[in-house]
mmCIF file of C-alpha atoms in Angstrom:
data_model
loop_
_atom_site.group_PDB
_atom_site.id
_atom_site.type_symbol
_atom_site.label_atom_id
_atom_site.label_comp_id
_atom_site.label_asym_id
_atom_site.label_seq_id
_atom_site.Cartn_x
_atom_site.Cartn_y
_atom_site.Cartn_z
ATOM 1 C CA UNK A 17 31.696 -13.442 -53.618
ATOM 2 C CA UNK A 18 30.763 -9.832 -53.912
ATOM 3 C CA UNK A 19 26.715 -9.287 -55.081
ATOM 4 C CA UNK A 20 26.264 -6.260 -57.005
ATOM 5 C CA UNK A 21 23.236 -4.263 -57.178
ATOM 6 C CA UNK A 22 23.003 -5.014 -60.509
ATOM 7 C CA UNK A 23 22.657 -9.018 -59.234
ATOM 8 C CA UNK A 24 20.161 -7.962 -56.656
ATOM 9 C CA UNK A 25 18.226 -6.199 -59.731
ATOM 10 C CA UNK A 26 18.647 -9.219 -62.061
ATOM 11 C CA UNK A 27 17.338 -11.274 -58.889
ATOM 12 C CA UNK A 28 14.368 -9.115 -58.546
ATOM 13 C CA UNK A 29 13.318 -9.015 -62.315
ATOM 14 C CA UNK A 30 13.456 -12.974 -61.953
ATOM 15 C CA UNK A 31 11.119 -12.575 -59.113
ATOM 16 C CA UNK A 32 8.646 -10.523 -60.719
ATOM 17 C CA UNK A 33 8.967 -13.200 -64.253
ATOM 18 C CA UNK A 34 8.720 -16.224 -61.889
ATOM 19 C CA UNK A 35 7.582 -15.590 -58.388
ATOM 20 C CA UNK A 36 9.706 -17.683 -55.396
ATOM 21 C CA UNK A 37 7.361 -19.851 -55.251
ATOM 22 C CA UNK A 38 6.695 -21.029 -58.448
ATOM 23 C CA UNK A 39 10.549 -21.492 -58.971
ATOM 24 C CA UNK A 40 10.516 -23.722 -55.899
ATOM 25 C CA UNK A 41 8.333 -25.440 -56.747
ATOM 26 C CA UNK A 42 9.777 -26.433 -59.798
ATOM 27 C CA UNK A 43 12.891 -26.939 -59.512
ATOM 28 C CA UNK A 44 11.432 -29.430 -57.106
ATOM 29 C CA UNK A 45 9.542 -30.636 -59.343
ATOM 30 C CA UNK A 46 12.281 -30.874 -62.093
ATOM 31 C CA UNK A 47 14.667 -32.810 -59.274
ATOM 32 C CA UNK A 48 12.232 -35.358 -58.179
ATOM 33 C CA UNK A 49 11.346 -35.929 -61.783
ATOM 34 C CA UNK A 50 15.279 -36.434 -62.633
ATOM 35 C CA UNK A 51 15.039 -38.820 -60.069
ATOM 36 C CA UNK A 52 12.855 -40.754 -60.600
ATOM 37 C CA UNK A 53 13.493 -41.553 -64.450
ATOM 38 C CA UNK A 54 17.179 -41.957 -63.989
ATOM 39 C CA UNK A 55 17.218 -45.502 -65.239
ATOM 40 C CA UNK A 56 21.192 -45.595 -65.564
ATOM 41 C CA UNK A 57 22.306 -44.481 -62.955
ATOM 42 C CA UNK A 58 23.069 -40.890 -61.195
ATOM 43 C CA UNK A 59 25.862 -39.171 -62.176
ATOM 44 C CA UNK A 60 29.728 -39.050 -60.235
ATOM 45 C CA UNK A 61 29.120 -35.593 -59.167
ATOM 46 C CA UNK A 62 25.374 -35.926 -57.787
ATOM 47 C CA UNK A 63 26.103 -35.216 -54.098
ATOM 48 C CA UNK A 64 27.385 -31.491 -55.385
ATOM 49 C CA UNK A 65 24.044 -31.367 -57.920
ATOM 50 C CA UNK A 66 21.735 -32.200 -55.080
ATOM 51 C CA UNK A 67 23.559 -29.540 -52.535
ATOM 52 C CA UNK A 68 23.078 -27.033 -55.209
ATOM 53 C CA UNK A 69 19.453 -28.047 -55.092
ATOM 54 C CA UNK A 70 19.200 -28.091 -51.791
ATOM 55 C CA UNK A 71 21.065 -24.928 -50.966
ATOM 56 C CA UNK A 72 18.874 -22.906 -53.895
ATOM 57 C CA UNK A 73 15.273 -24.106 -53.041
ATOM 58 C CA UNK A 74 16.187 -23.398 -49.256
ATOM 59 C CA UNK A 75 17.191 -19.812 -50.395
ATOM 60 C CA UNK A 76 13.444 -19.725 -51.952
ATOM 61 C CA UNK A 77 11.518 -20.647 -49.198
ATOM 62 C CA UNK A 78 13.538 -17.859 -47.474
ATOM 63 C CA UNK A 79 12.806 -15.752 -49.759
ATOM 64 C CA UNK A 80 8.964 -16.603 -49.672
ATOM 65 C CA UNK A 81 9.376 -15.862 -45.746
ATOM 66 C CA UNK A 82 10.592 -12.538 -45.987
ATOM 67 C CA UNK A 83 9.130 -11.118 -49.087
ATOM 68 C CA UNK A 84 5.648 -13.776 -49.748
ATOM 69 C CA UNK A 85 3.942 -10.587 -51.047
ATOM 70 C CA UNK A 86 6.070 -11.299 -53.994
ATOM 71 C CA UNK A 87 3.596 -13.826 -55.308
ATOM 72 C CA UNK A 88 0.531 -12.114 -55.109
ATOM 73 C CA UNK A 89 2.913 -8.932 -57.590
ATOM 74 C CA UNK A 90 3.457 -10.896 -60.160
#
C-alpha cells in the first residue's frame, strides 16, 4: 500500500472532526454493543471484522501516544 499525503491530510482532518480518542472509544463502544445484541448469531467472516477492529483501535491508542495533544485541539 502506498499512503499519499493527501491520505495523511484526510487522516488529519478526521483527527481534528473526531479526536483519537473519541473514535476509540467508539468504535469500542459500537463493537461491544454489536456484541452484545447479536441474538442470531455472528456472522461467517467475524474473525476478519474483529481483526479489523482490533488492528484500527490499536492504531488509535498509538496515535493518542504520539500525538495526545490532539485531543485537547479539537
Amino acid at each position: 500500500m502506498n499512503i499519499k499525503n493527501e491520505h495523511i491530510n484526510l487522516l488529519e482532518n478526521l483527527f481534528q472532526f473526531t479526536p483519537p480518542t473519541q473514535l476509540r472509544q467508539s468504535l469500542t463502544y459500537v463493537f461491544f454493543n454489536y456484541l452484545s445484541n447479536a441474538k442470531t448469531g455472528l456472522p461467517n467472516n467475524f474473525d476478519r471484522i474483529s481483526e479489523d477492529f482490533y488492528f484500527l483501535i490499536d492504531f488509535l491508542e498509538e496515535v493518542e501516544k504520539e500525538c495526545g495533544s490532539l485531543d485537547s485541539e479539537a
